[in-house]
Coordinates of C-alpha atoms in Angstrom, one line a residue:
M1 CA 9.8 -21.2 31.3
D2 CA 7.4 -22.1 29.6
V3 CA 6.5 -21.2 25.5
A4 CA 3.5 -18.2 26.8
Q5 CA 6.3 -16.4 29.3
A6 CA 8.7 -16.8 26.6
L7 CA 6.4 -14.7 24.5
V8 CA 6.5 -12.7 26.9
M9 CA 9.1 -11.7 27.3
A10 CA 9.5 -11.6 23.7
M11 CA 7.2 -9.6 23.2
Q12 CA 8.2 -7.1 26.1
T13 CA 12.5 -6.5 24.4
W14 CA 10.7 -6.5 21.0
G15 CA 9.2 -3.1 22.6
M16 CA 10.9 -1.8 24.7
I17 CA 13.9 -1.3 21.9
G18 CA 11.2 0.0 19.0
A19 CA 10.6 2.4 21.7
L20 CA 14.0 3.3 21.9
V21 CA 14.3 2.8 18.1
A22 CA 10.8 5.7 18.1
A23 CA 12.2 7.7 20.5
V24 CA 15.8 8.0 18.5
F25 CA 14.2 8.2 15.5
L26 CA 11.2 10.6 15.7
T27 CA 13.6 13.0 17.5
I28 CA 17.2 13.2 15.0
G29 CA 16.6 10.5 12.5
I30 CA 13.7 11.5 10.6
D31 CA 14.9 15.0 10.4
R32 CA 17.8 13.9 8.5
I33 CA 16.9 12.0 6.4
D34 CA 13.0 13.5 5.7
E35 CA 13.7 17.2 4.2
D36 CA 9.8 18.1 4.7
A37 CA 9.4 16.7 8.3
R38 CA 12.3 19.7 9.8
G39 CA 9.7 21.1 11.5
A40 CA 6.3 19.1 11.9
Y41 CA 6.1 18.2 15.2
V42 CA 1.9 17.6 14.9
F43 CA 2.3 14.1 13.0
R44 CA 5.6 12.5 15.0
P45 CA 3.6 10.2 17.3
L46 CA 1.7 9.1 14.8
L47 CA 4.1 7.2 14.0
I48 CA 5.4 5.8 17.0
P49 CA 2.6 3.1 16.7
G50 CA 4.7 1.8 13.5
V51 CA 7.9 2.9 14.5
L52 CA 7.7 0.1 17.5
L53 CA 5.8 -2.7 14.9
I54 CA 8.7 -2.4 12.4
W55 CA 12.2 -1.3 13.9
P56 CA 13.9 -3.7 12.5
I57 CA 13.4 -2.2 8.6
V58 CA 13.2 1.5 10.2
L59 CA 16.6 1.1 10.9
W60 CA 18.3 -0.5 7.0
R61 CA 16.6 2.1 5.9
W62 CA 17.8 4.9 8.3
W63 CA 22.0 3.3 7.7
Q64 CA 20.8 2.3 3.6
I65 CA 20.3 6.8 2.9
E66 CA 22.9 7.8 5.7
T67 CA 25.0 6.2 4.1
E68 CA 24.5 7.0 0.7
R69 CA 23.5 3.5 -0.2
A70 CA 20.0 4.5 -1.0
A71 CA 20.4 6.7 -4.8
W72 CA 18.3 10.4 -3.8
A73 CA 15.3 9.4 -6.5
N74 CA 14.6 6.6 -5.5
R75 CA 14.4 7.3 -2.4
Y76 CA 10.8 9.2 -2.5
R77 CA 9.5 7.2 -5.2
P78 CA 6.9 4.0 -4.8
V79 CA 7.7 0.9 -6.5
R80 CA 4.2 0.8 -8.9
A81 CA 6.1 -2.2 -11.3
S82 CA 3.5 -4.8 -9.9
Y83 CA 0.5 -1.8 -9.6
G84 CA -1.3 -3.0 -12.5
L85 CA -1.1 -6.9 -12.2
A86 CA -2.0 -6.6 -8.2
I87 CA -4.8 -3.9 -9.2
I88 CA -6.1 -7.7 -11.5
A89 CA -5.6 -10.2 -9.0
M90 CA -7.5 -8.5 -6.7
S91 CA -10.3 -7.4 -8.5
I92 CA -10.5 -11.2 -9.6
G93 CA -10.2 -12.3 -5.9
I94 CA -12.9 -9.7 -4.9
L95 CA -15.4 -11.8 -8.1
I96 CA -14.6 -15.0 -6.9
I97 CA -15.4 -14.0 -3.6
V98 CA -18.7 -12.7 -4.3
I99 CA -19.7 -15.9 -6.7
A100 CA -18.8 -18.1 -3.8
G101 CA -20.4 -16.3 -1.5
L102 CA -23.8 -16.0 -3.1
S103 CA -23.1 -19.8 -4.7
V104 CA -22.9 -21.0 -0.7
R105 CA -25.2 -18.3 1.0
Q106 CA -28.1 -20.1 2.6
T107 CA -32.5 -19.6 1.8
W108 CA -34.5 -19.8 4.7
P109 CA -37.1 -22.4 4.8
A110 CA -40.8 -22.7 3.2
D111 CA -42.0 -24.1 6.1
I112 CA -41.7 -21.4 8.8
A113 CA -43.4 -18.3 9.4
P114 CA -40.8 -15.6 10.6
V115 CA -41.2 -14.1 14.0
Q116 CA -41.1 -10.7 14.6
L117 CA -37.9 -10.2 18.0
T118 CA -41.1 -7.9 20.4
E119 CA -43.1 -10.4 20.1
G120 CA -40.7 -13.6 20.6
A121 CA -39.1 -11.8 23.6
S122 CA -42.8 -10.8 24.7
Q123 CA -43.1 -14.3 25.3

């Protein structure tokens, strides 16, 4: 078995386990851990690709919530302590990218006359 076959088999195994977890979680588990999801069946197919990819995290969080290891107040509260720093870092990064892009921008050679595309195509 070469590396490509091993990678394909690993991805197939990951996908099959993810499909099983998605089927069980989206039919049974989501109702047990999220009161707002009870009776809301239309959005569940939208969650399938995400659960297929991150099924270990889904299982871990499901287990934490079911065994009450996760505090109820922390369940829905997003982690916002580092948002301010992330916003500043992304803003500075965008400015650096724009400035770098403008500084290495290529200029058009002055000795070449512009040609219309329709003229160039007919010749």
